[in-house]
Amino acid sequence: MTTAISTLPATYRAELPQAPRPSVNQIATSTIMVVLLIASIWSVVSLGIDPTSMAQSLDNAQRFVGRMFPLSFPPLGDLVSLVLETLAIVLLATVLAVVLSLPVALFAAWNTTTGRFARGTARAIIVLARAVPDLVLAIFFFRVFGLGAVPGILAMGIHSVGMVGKLYADAIESLDNGPQEAVRSAGGSRWQGIFTAVIPQLMPQIIATALHRFDINLRTSVLLGYVGVGGIGLAMSDALNTLNFKRGMALALLVLLLCIATELVSGAIRAALMNSGAGKRGFGERFLDSLAHRDPSPGRLDPPWNGARILRFANLALVMLVIAASTLEVNVSWQAVRVGLSKLPNTLGQFFPPNLEPDIVAAVAGQMVVTVQIGLAATLLGSVLALPIGVLAARNVVANKALHTFFRVVIVVVRGIPELILAIIFVVISGLGGVAGTLALSIGAVGLLSKLVADSLEETDTGVQDAIRANGATGAQVFFAATLRQALPAFVAHILYLLDVNIRSATLLGIVGAGGVGYLLLNASRVIRFDVVTTIVLAILLVVLLVEALSIWVRRMVR
């Protein structure tokens, strides 16, 4: 194509305009990306990740595989009980997250808030809930309420507000304000406008986000099993702590199957729910419409008791029944809850003030450096793995249906594997330390970054690609000149998002010996040094908020 243009006569050649000079923000963004790349390479070297050490771990991998088989599953009755307990805890945590997130989101959205102060406070709650790891919340609630399901439900429910509240607030701000303004202009109060105009429009997003969070909480429940939250995670922790790899890996396989099944089911329901407004409505869509409180007869103020309305109430009754059954399944001790609440001030006093002794601060700072190194190295290695897989999974890049479908399946399978399980496997293979955490997060990046990359490529403008292809460009020329150039800003944003996620995850994987500050956190809680726990939490908050601010700024600059 370049040759054809260069052979045109000079009279047909247009004077190309000069490229605009880069702005200060663009220079700053490029500098930051280069610094992060150098820091990531330094982290890989500093953690000792190289082909030689990987080759030396092959013998450990063979021995580990030999000790895994045959897998030892618990008896069927125990297995069903573990699955039901896990699902009940995750469901109640997700319901709690939705209940807490809705009012926070209403105050955080500009079109439903009561003022700047309320909006700022709600946004601060969302950021804080997202920044404090659920593991830390679980440790605190175990101290307050003792053993049982309550600490896990509260930890996952409160931490989920950081994600669910933000998505709800963003969804509210993108709603059509016309119905709400109509209610207000007719004399309705602010809350009447919210309940009659905002919530009905928001209902599909409420359900879709809750399903997504249920999926995430299911993976988190495995991690919280290491600090005592019941279910499959606790059973797996007990098995692996006693070196019973046959039982531990059997339970890990069960978790993997549960996560993949949940991912597929919730993804299909979310897709059907968000697209149910268009085209012919089948039984499934009518079922989801009834969940979403959509009336099939628009314009009617008093809907009759038709089949859709009866089905809607039946579905709501079924949801309430499942919630009640889940509450019975986890066997909440309300007496323990009352006692815990009465002792809450004393328990909080054990965590404050934070321990700022020089040796403690130095130890925490040293482990935080390792944690950041794990996050940087995992982002670099994960990007190397995930970018080509994401490209091959994009339908508008790879025309072969079988090929891009294969890589889409690979992404779904990898995404279904909890990073904690990967970390446990790599700890056994490569030993304790940051190498295990880095490799686990690198593999996990395939599930997240590859999907984002594939989706970004498929969202590019195909008209530009068709125009270049019509001028005789090859497939590679179309990809590099049109497709990749359009998606490049999104790639940068996704990698920064991955770095943010990896550093948060790296703070937790240490509880299984995968390096970082998580190991220090777990030990401090075990020896009842809660003042040290607070010091670690403050360090985590500082680093996470700095990385998030940097990530948000760079992503805003490249878009």
PDB file of N, CA and C in Angstrom, residues 275-359:
ATOM      1  N   ASN A 275     -29.956  -7.067  27.536  1.00  0.00           N
ATOM      2  CA  ASN A 275     -30.439  -6.994  26.155  1.00  0.00           C
ATOM      3  C   ASN A 275     -31.911  -7.369  26.030  1.00  0.00           C
ATOM      4  N   SER A 276     -32.586  -7.534  27.157  1.00  0.00           N
ATOM      5  CA  SER A 276     -33.955  -8.061  27.101  1.00  0.00           C
ATOM      6  C   SER A 276     -34.960  -7.043  26.596  1.00  0.00           C
ATOM      7  N   GLY A 277     -34.540  -5.805  26.443  1.00  0.00           N
ATOM      8  CA  GLY A 277     -35.500  -4.798  25.987  1.00  0.00           C
ATOM      9  C   GLY A 277     -35.708  -4.802  24.500  1.00  0.00           C
ATOM     10  N   ALA A 278     -34.834  -5.495  23.725  1.00  0.00           N
ATOM     11  CA  ALA A 278     -34.919  -5.438  22.276  1.00  0.00           C
ATOM     12  C   ALA A 278     -35.409  -6.758  21.715  1.00  0.00           C
ATOM     13  N   GLY A 279     -36.156  -6.674  20.597  1.00  0.00           N
ATOM     14  CA  GLY A 279     -36.558  -7.884  19.890  1.00  0.00           C
ATOM     15  C   GLY A 279     -37.680  -8.615  20.584  1.00  0.00           C
ATOM     16  N   LYS A 280     -37.922  -9.844  20.062  1.00  0.00           N
ATOM     17  CA  LYS A 280     -38.993 -10.671  20.600  1.00  0.00           C
ATOM     18  C   LYS A 280     -38.613 -11.189  21.970  1.00  0.00           C
ATOM     19  N   ARG A 281     -39.548 -11.152  22.887  1.00  0.00           N
ATOM     20  CA  ARG A 281     -39.278 -11.550  24.263  1.00  0.00           C
ATOM     21  C   ARG A 281     -39.723 -12.987  24.471  1.00  0.00           C
ATOM     22  N   GLY A 282     -38.739 -13.865  24.746  1.00  0.00           N
ATOM     23  CA  GLY A 282     -39.055 -15.254  25.012  1.00  0.00           C
ATOM     24  C   GLY A 282     -39.368 -15.451  26.484  1.00  0.00           C
ATOM     25  N   PHE A 283     -39.485 -16.751  26.876  1.00  0.00           N
ATOM     26  CA  PHE A 283     -39.823 -17.028  28.272  1.00  0.00           C
ATOM     27  C   PHE A 283     -38.734 -16.524  29.221  1.00  0.00           C
ATOM     28  N   GLY A 284     -37.447 -16.810  28.825  1.00  0.00           N
ATOM     29  CA  GLY A 284     -36.346 -16.375  29.685  1.00  0.00           C
ATOM     30  C   GLY A 284     -36.313 -14.871  29.858  1.00  0.00           C
ATOM     31  N   GLU A 285     -36.537 -14.139  28.775  1.00  0.00           N
ATOM     32  CA  GLU A 285     -36.509 -12.685  28.862  1.00  0.00           C
ATOM     33  C   GLU A 285     -37.701 -12.172  29.672  1.00  0.00           C
ATOM     34  N   ARG A 286     -38.848 -12.818  29.487  1.00  0.00           N
ATOM     35  CA  ARG A 286     -39.997 -12.394  30.293  1.00  0.00           C
ATOM     36  C   ARG A 286     -39.750 -12.678  31.767  1.00  0.00           C
ATOM     37  N   PHE A 287     -39.028 -13.785  32.052  1.00  0.00           N
ATOM     38  CA  PHE A 287     -38.669 -14.096  33.447  1.00  0.00           C
ATOM     39  C   PHE A 287     -37.770 -13.005  34.019  1.00  0.00           C
ATOM     40  N   LEU A 288     -36.785 -12.609  33.221  1.00  0.00           N
ATOM     41  CA  LEU A 288     -35.872 -11.572  33.691  1.00  0.00           C
ATOM     42  C   LEU A 288     -36.559 -10.216  33.766  1.00  0.00           C
ATOM     43  N   ASP A 289     -37.455  -9.950  32.820  1.00  0.00           N
ATOM     44  CA  ASP A 289     -38.205  -8.696  32.874  1.00  0.00           C
ATOM     45  C   ASP A 289     -39.019  -8.600  34.153  1.00  0.00           C
ATOM     46  N   SER A 290     -39.576  -9.742  34.530  1.00  0.00           N
ATOM     47  CA  SER A 290     -40.360  -9.725  35.757  1.00  0.00           C
ATOM     48  C   SER A 290     -39.477  -9.473  36.959  1.00  0.00           C
ATOM     49  N   LEU A 291     -38.249 -10.022  36.943  1.00  0.00           N
ATOM     50  CA  LEU A 291     -37.301  -9.730  38.024  1.00  0.00           C
ATOM     51  C   LEU A 291     -36.945  -8.252  38.031  1.00  0.00           C
ATOM     52  N   ALA A 292     -36.818  -7.703  36.808  1.00  0.00           N
ATOM     53  CA  ALA A 292     -36.405  -6.313  36.684  1.00  0.00           C
ATOM     54  C   ALA A 292     -37.566  -5.348  36.883  1.00  0.00           C
ATOM     55  N   HIS A 293     -38.737  -5.854  37.189  1.00  0.00           N
ATOM     56  CA  HIS A 293     -39.894  -5.017  37.474  1.00  0.00           C
ATOM     57  C   HIS A 293     -40.310  -4.205  36.258  1.00  0.00           C
ATOM     58  N   ARG A 294     -40.197  -4.808  35.069  1.00  0.00           N
ATOM     59  CA  ARG A 294     -40.596  -4.098  33.875  1.00  0.00           C
ATOM     60  C   ARG A 294     -42.036  -4.476  33.541  1.00  0.00           C
ATOM     61  N   ASP A 295     -42.882  -3.523  33.357  1.00  0.00           N
ATOM     62  CA  ASP A 295     -44.261  -3.796  33.011  1.00  0.00           C
ATOM     63  C   ASP A 295     -44.385  -3.957  31.510  1.00  0.00           C
ATOM     64  N   PRO A 296     -45.001  -5.049  31.024  1.00  0.00           N
ATOM     65  CA  PRO A 296     -45.120  -5.252  29.592  1.00  0.00           C
ATOM     66  C   PRO A 296     -46.139  -4.315  28.943  1.00  0.00           C
ATOM     67  N   SER A 297     -46.898  -3.557  29.762  1.00  0.00           N
ATOM     68  CA  SER A 297     -47.878  -2.638  29.202  1.00  0.00           C
ATOM     69  C   SER A 297     -47.509  -1.214  29.562  1.00  0.00           C
ATOM     70  N   PRO A 298     -46.538  -0.594  28.862  1.00  0.00           N
ATOM     71  CA  PRO A 298     -46.091   0.738  29.235  1.00  0.00           C
ATOM     72  C   PRO A 298     -47.236   1.745  29.130  1.00  0.00           C
ATOM     73  N   GLY A 299     -47.230   2.691  30.050  1.00  0.00           N
ATOM     74  CA  GLY A 299     -48.249   3.726  30.020  1.00  0.00           C
ATOM     75  C   GLY A 299     -49.391   3.457  30.982  1.00  0.00           C
ATOM     76  N   ARG A 300     -49.487   2.229  31.476  1.00  0.00           N
ATOM     77  CA  ARG A 300     -50.577   1.916  32.398  1.00  0.00           C
ATOM     78  C   ARG A 300     -50.088   2.110  33.829  1.00  0.00           C
ATOM     79  N   LEU A 301     -50.818   2.967  34.588  1.00  0.00           N
ATOM     80  CA  LEU A 301     -50.371   3.298  35.936  1.00  0.00           C
ATOM     81  C   LEU A 301     -50.685   2.185  36.929  1.00  0.00           C
ATOM     82  N   ASP A 302     -51.765   1.473  36.726  1.00  0.00           N
ATOM     83  CA  ASP A 302     -52.167   0.418  37.654  1.00  0.00           C
ATOM     84  C   ASP A 302     -52.178  -0.911  36.918  1.00  0.00           C
ATOM     85  N   PRO A 303     -51.046  -1.585  36.859  1.00  0.00           N
ATOM     86  CA  PRO A 303     -50.986  -2.818  36.059  1.00  0.00           C
ATOM     87  C   PRO A 303     -51.897  -3.888  36.627  1.00  0.00           C
ATOM     88  N   PRO A 304     -52.562  -4.627  35.765  1.00  0.00           N
ATOM     89  CA  PRO A 304     -53.472  -5.681  36.241  1.00  0.00           C
ATOM     90  C   PRO A 304     -52.692  -6.886  36.743  1.00  0.00           C
ATOM     91  N   TRP A 305     -53.398  -7.773  37.426  1.00  0.00           N
ATOM     92  CA  TRP A 305     -52.762  -9.011  37.898  1.00  0.00           C
ATOM     93  C   TRP A 305     -52.733 -10.003  36.746  1.00  0.00           C
ATOM     94  N   ASN A 306     -51.901  -9.708  35.779  1.00  0.00           N
ATOM     95  CA  ASN A 306     -51.760 -10.625  34.648  1.00  0.00           C
ATOM     96  C   ASN A 306     -50.636 -11.618  34.938  1.00  0.00           C
ATOM     97  N   GLY A 307     -50.322 -12.433  33.936  1.00  0.00           N
ATOM     98  CA  GLY A 307     -49.298 -13.457  34.143  1.00  0.00           C
ATOM     99  C   GLY A 307     -47.951 -12.886  34.497  1.00  0.00           C
ATOM    100  N   ALA A 308     -47.584 -11.760  33.855  1.00  0.00           N
ATOM    101  CA  ALA A 308     -46.271 -11.154  34.124  1.00  0.00           C
ATOM    102  C   ALA A 308     -46.171 -10.667  35.562  1.00  0.00           C
ATOM    103  N   ARG A 309     -47.269 -10.052  36.039  1.00  0.00           N
ATOM    104  CA  ARG A 309     -47.216  -9.536  37.413  1.00  0.00           C
ATOM    105  C   ARG A 309     -47.173 -10.669  38.434  1.00  0.00           C
ATOM    106  N   ILE A 310     -47.962 -11.713  38.165  1.00  0.00           N
ATOM    107  CA  ILE A 310     -47.945 -12.875  39.071  1.00  0.00           C
ATOM    108  C   ILE A 310     -46.553 -13.516  39.082  1.00  0.00           C
ATOM    109  N   LEU A 311     -45.961 -13.629  37.883  1.00  0.00           N
ATOM    110  CA  LEU A 311     -44.626 -14.220  37.791  1.00  0.00           C
ATOM    111  C   LEU A 311     -43.599 -13.361  38.531  1.00  0.00           C
ATOM    112  N   ARG A 312     -43.767 -12.031  38.440  1.00  0.00           N
ATOM    113  CA  ARG A 312     -42.843 -11.127  39.129  1.00  0.00           C
ATOM    114  C   ARG A 312     -42.885 -11.334  40.643  1.00  0.00           C
ATOM    115  N   PHE A 313     -44.084 -11.414  41.183  1.00  0.00           N
ATOM    116  CA  PHE A 313     -44.198 -11.607  42.626  1.00  0.00           C
ATOM    117  C   PHE A 313     -43.725 -13.009  43.026  1.00  0.00           C
ATOM    118  N   ALA A 314     -43.978 -13.984  42.156  1.00  0.00           N
ATOM    119  CA  ALA A 314     -43.493 -15.340  42.454  1.00  0.00           C
ATOM    120  C   ALA A 314     -41.971 -15.363  42.498  1.00  0.00           C
ATOM    121  N   ASN A 315     -41.340 -14.643  41.590  1.00  0.00           N
ATOM    122  CA  ASN A 315     -39.875 -14.597  41.579  1.00  0.00           C
ATOM    123  C   ASN A 315     -39.328 -13.902  42.816  1.00  0.00           C
ATOM    124  N   LEU A 316     -39.989 -12.807  43.182  1.00  0.00           N
ATOM    125  CA  LEU A 316     -39.546 -12.111  44.395  1.00  0.00           C
ATOM    126  C   LEU A 316     -39.704 -13.004  45.619  1.00  0.00           C
ATOM    127  N   ALA A 317     -40.817 -13.751  45.661  1.00  0.00           N
ATOM    128  CA  ALA A 317     -41.032 -14.674  46.782  1.00  0.00           C
ATOM    129  C   ALA A 317     -39.969 -15.761  46.794  1.00  0.00           C
ATOM    130  N   LEU A 318     -39.576 -16.224  45.598  1.00  0.00           N
ATOM    131  CA  LEU A 318     -38.546 -17.260  45.513  1.00  0.00           C
ATOM    132  C   LEU A 318     -37.202 -16.721  46.007  1.00  0.00           C
ATOM    133  N   VAL A 319     -36.878 -15.478  45.624  1.00  0.00           N
ATOM    134  CA  VAL A 319     -35.620 -14.873  46.079  1.00  0.00           C
ATOM    135  C   VAL A 319     -35.615 -14.747  47.605  1.00  0.00           C
ATOM    136  N   MET A 320     -36.749 -14.294  48.171  1.00  0.00           N
ATOM    137  CA  MET A 320     -36.824 -14.153  49.623  1.00  0.00           C
ATOM    138  C   MET A 320     -36.710 -15.515  50.309  1.00  0.00           C
ATOM    139  N   LEU A 321     -37.285 -16.543  49.682  1.00  0.00           N
ATOM    140  CA  LEU A 321     -37.212 -17.892  50.252  1.00  0.00           C
ATOM    141  C   LEU A 321     -35.767 -18.401  50.250  1.00  0.00           C
ATOM    142  N   VAL A 322     -35.046 -18.131  49.168  1.00  0.00           N
ATOM    143  CA  VAL A 322     -33.644 -18.564  49.096  1.00  0.00           C
ATOM    144  C   VAL A 322     -32.800 -17.831  50.140  1.00  0.00           C
ATOM    145  N   ILE A 323     -33.078 -16.542  50.317  1.00  0.00           N
ATOM    146  CA  ILE A 323     -32.338 -15.775  51.333  1.00  0.00           C
ATOM    147  C   ILE A 323     -32.622 -16.338  52.727  1.00  0.00           C
ATOM    148  N   ALA A 324     -33.901 -16.649  52.990  1.00  0.00           N
ATOM    149  CA  ALA A 324     -34.251 -17.220  54.302  1.00  0.00           C
ATOM    150  C   ALA A 324     -33.580 -18.575  54.503  1.00  0.00           C
ATOM    151  N   ALA A 325     -33.589 -19.404  53.465  1.00  0.00           N
ATOM    152  CA  ALA A 325     -32.942 -20.721  53.564  1.00  0.00           C
ATOM    153  C   ALA A 325     -31.431 -20.567  53.780  1.00  0.00           C
ATOM    154  N   SER A 326     -30.829 -19.574  53.143  1.00  0.00           N
ATOM    155  CA  SER A 326     -29.392 -19.335  53.329  1.00  0.00           C
ATOM    156  C   SER A 326     -29.093 -18.896  54.752  1.00  0.00           C
ATOM    157  N   THR A 327     -29.981 -18.086  55.321  1.00  0.00           N
ATOM    158  CA  THR A 327     -29.798 -17.644  56.714  1.00  0.00           C
ATOM    159  C   THR A 327     -29.853 -18.835  57.657  1.00  0.00           C
ATOM    160  N   LEU A 328     -30.785 -19.752  57.392  1.00  0.00           N
ATOM    161  CA  LEU A 328     -30.876 -20.957  58.230  1.00  0.00           C
ATOM    162  C   LEU A 328     -29.651 -21.846  58.036  1.00  0.00           C
ATOM    163  N   GLU A 329     -29.144 -21.905  56.798  1.00  0.00           N
ATOM    164  CA  GLU A 329     -28.013 -22.779  56.492  1.00  0.00           C
ATOM    165  C   GLU A 329     -26.746 -22.349  57.248  1.00  0.00           C
ATOM    166  N   VAL A 330     -26.493 -21.037  57.328  1.00  0.00           N
ATOM    167  CA  VAL A 330     -25.263 -20.575  57.994  1.00  0.00           C
ATOM    168  C   VAL A 330     -25.414 -20.549  59.503  1.00  0.00           C
ATOM    169  N   ASN A 331     -26.673 -20.722  60.002  1.00  0.00           N
ATOM    170  CA  ASN A 331     -26.909 -20.856  61.437  1.00  0.00           C
ATOM    171  C   ASN A 331     -26.292 -19.685  62.222  1.00  0.00           C
ATOM    172  N   VAL A 332     -26.786 -18.496  61.947  1.00  0.00           N
ATOM    173  CA  VAL A 332     -26.280 -17.299  62.619  1.00  0.00           C
ATOM    174  C   VAL A 332     -26.655 -17.330  64.094  1.00  0.00           C
ATOM    175  N   SER A 333     -25.683 -17.079  64.944  1.00  0.00           N
ATOM    176  CA  SER A 333     -25.931 -17.006  66.384  1.00  0.00           C
ATOM    177  C   SER A 333     -26.216 -15.541  66.738  1.00  0.00           C
ATOM    178  N   TRP A 334     -27.501 -15.213  66.894  1.00  0.00           N
ATOM    179  CA  TRP A 334     -27.854 -13.817  67.183  1.00  0.00           C
ATOM    180  C   TRP A 334     -27.394 -13.404  68.578  1.00  0.00           C
ATOM    181  N   GLN A 335     -27.269 -14.383  69.473  1.00  0.00           N
ATOM    182  CA  GLN A 335     -26.750 -14.076  70.812  1.00  0.00           C
ATOM    183  C   GLN A 335     -25.297 -13.592  70.703  1.00  0.00           C
ATOM    184  N   ALA A 336     -24.512 -14.289  69.864  1.00  0.00           N
ATOM    185  CA  ALA A 336     -23.116 -13.870  69.677  1.00  0.00           C
ATOM    186  C   ALA A 336     -23.042 -12.491  69.015  1.00  0.00           C
ATOM    187  N   VAL A 337     -23.988 -12.215  68.130  1.00  0.00           N
ATOM    188  CA  VAL A 337     -24.002 -10.904  67.476  1.00  0.00           C
ATOM    189  C   VAL A 337     -24.271  -9.800  68.502  1.00  0.00           C
ATOM    190  N   ARG A 338     -25.255 -10.032  69.386  1.00  0.00           N
ATOM    191  CA  ARG A 338     -25.570  -9.024  70.406  1.00  0.00           C
ATOM    192  C   ARG A 338     -24.398  -8.812  71.344  1.00  0.00           C
ATOM    193  N   VAL A 339     -23.761  -9.909  71.765  1.00  0.00           N
ATOM    194  CA  VAL A 339     -22.602  -9.781  72.667  1.00  0.00           C
ATOM    195  C   VAL A 339     -21.466  -9.041  71.970  1.00  0.00           C
ATOM    196  N   GLY A 340     -21.243  -9.374  70.698  1.00  0.00           N
ATOM    197  CA  GLY A 340     -20.174  -8.715  69.955  1.00  0.00           C
ATOM    198  C   GLY A 340     -20.399  -7.226  69.811  1.00  0.00           C
ATOM    199  N   LEU A 341     -21.648  -6.842  69.530  1.00  0.00           N
ATOM    200  CA  LEU A 341     -21.949  -5.415  69.378  1.00  0.00           C
ATOM    201  C   LEU A 341     -21.771  -4.675  70.700  1.00  0.00           C
ATOM    202  N   SER A 342     -22.120  -5.331  71.803  1.00  0.00           N
ATOM    203  CA  SER A 342     -21.960  -4.667  73.105  1.00  0.00           C
ATOM    204  C   SER A 342     -20.495  -4.444  73.457  1.00  0.00           C
ATOM    205  N   LYS A 343     -19.602  -5.297  72.897  1.00  0.00           N
ATOM    206  CA  LYS A 343     -18.170  -5.162  73.198  1.00  0.00           C
ATOM    207  C   LYS A 343     -17.415  -4.425  72.087  1.00  0.00           C
ATOM    208  N   LEU A 344     -18.165  -3.847  71.144  1.00  0.00           N
ATOM    209  CA  LEU A 344     -17.514  -3.231  69.989  1.00  0.00           C
ATOM    210  C   LEU A 344     -16.531  -2.117  70.374  1.00  0.00           C
ATOM    211  N   PRO A 345     -16.897  -1.211  71.311  1.00  0.00           N
ATOM    212  CA  PRO A 345     -15.922  -0.156  71.672  1.00  0.00           C
ATOM    213  C   PRO A 345     -14.612  -0.717  72.216  1.00  0.00           C
ATOM    214  N   ASN A 346     -14.708  -1.740  73.080  1.00  0.00           N
ATOM    215  CA  ASN A 346     -13.485  -2.340  73.620  1.00  0.00           C
ATOM    216  C   ASN A 346     -12.647  -3.003  72.529  1.00  0.00           C
ATOM    217  N   THR A 347     -13.333  -3.659  71.594  1.00  0.00           N
ATOM    218  CA  THR A 347     -12.605  -4.329  70.508  1.00  0.00           C
ATOM    219  C   THR A 347     -11.900  -3.302  69.621  1.00  0.00           C
ATOM    220  N   LEU A 348     -12.599  -2.215  69.326  1.00  0.00           N
ATOM    221  CA  LEU A 348     -11.967  -1.164  68.515  1.00  0.00           C
ATOM    222  C   LEU A 348     -10.738  -0.598  69.224  1.00  0.00           C
ATOM    223  N   GLY A 349     -10.807  -0.524  70.560  1.00  0.00           N
ATOM    224  CA  GLY A 349      -9.678   0.009  71.322  1.00  0.00           C
ATOM    225  C   GLY A 349      -8.427  -0.840  71.191  1.00  0.00           C
ATOM    226  N   GLN A 350      -8.593  -2.140  70.880  1.00  0.00           N
ATOM    227  CA  GLN A 350      -7.422  -3.011  70.710  1.00  0.00           C
ATOM    228  C   GLN A 350      -6.656  -2.700  69.417  1.00  0.00           C
ATOM    229  N   PHE A 351      -7.328  -2.052  68.489  1.00  0.00           N
ATOM    230  CA  PHE A 351      -6.695  -1.757  67.193  1.00  0.00           C
ATOM    231  C   PHE A 351      -6.062  -0.368  67.167  1.00  0.00           C
ATOM    232  N   PHE A 352      -6.331   0.453  68.162  1.00  0.00           N
ATOM    233  CA  PHE A 352      -5.801   1.819  68.171  1.00  0.00           C
ATOM    234  C   PHE A 352      -5.103   2.108  69.482  1.00  0.00           C
ATOM    235  N   PRO A 353      -4.066   2.942  69.472  1.00  0.00           N
ATOM    236  CA  PRO A 353      -3.437   3.554  68.299  1.00  0.00           C
ATOM    237  C   PRO A 353      -2.572   2.546  67.540  1.00  0.00           C
ATOM    238  N   PRO A 354      -2.239   2.834  66.299  1.00  0.00           N
ATOM    239  CA  PRO A 354      -1.348   1.923  65.560  1.00  0.00           C
ATOM    240  C   PRO A 354       0.040   1.888  66.165  1.00  0.00           C
ATOM    241  N   ASN A 355       0.724   0.778  65.997  1.00  0.00           N
ATOM    242  CA  ASN A 355       2.080   0.614  66.509  1.00  0.00           C
ATOM    243  C   ASN A 355       3.071   1.265  65.541  1.00  0.00           C
ATOM    244  N   LEU A 356       3.740   2.324  66.005  1.00  0.00           N
ATOM    245  CA  LEU A 356       4.669   3.062  65.150  1.00  0.00           C
ATOM    246  C   LEU A 356       6.109   2.928  65.630  1.00  0.00           C
ATOM    247  N   GLU A 357       6.405   1.821  66.326  1.00  0.00           N
ATOM    248  CA  GLU A 357       7.790   1.586  66.748  1.00  0.00           C
ATOM    249  C   GLU A 357       8.661   1.415  65.508  1.00  0.00           C
ATOM    250  N   PRO A 358       9.904   1.931  65.553  1.00  0.00           N
ATOM    251  CA  PRO A 358      10.751   1.932  64.341  1.00  0.00           C
ATOM    252  C   PRO A 358      10.926   0.559  63.709  1.00  0.00           C
ATOM    253  N   ASP A 359      11.124  -0.496  64.533  1.00  0.00           N
ATOM    254  CA  ASP A 359      11.340  -1.814  63.940  1.00  0.00           C
ATOM    255  C   ASP A 359      10.075  -2.343  63.264  1.00  0.00           C
TER     256      ASP A 359
END
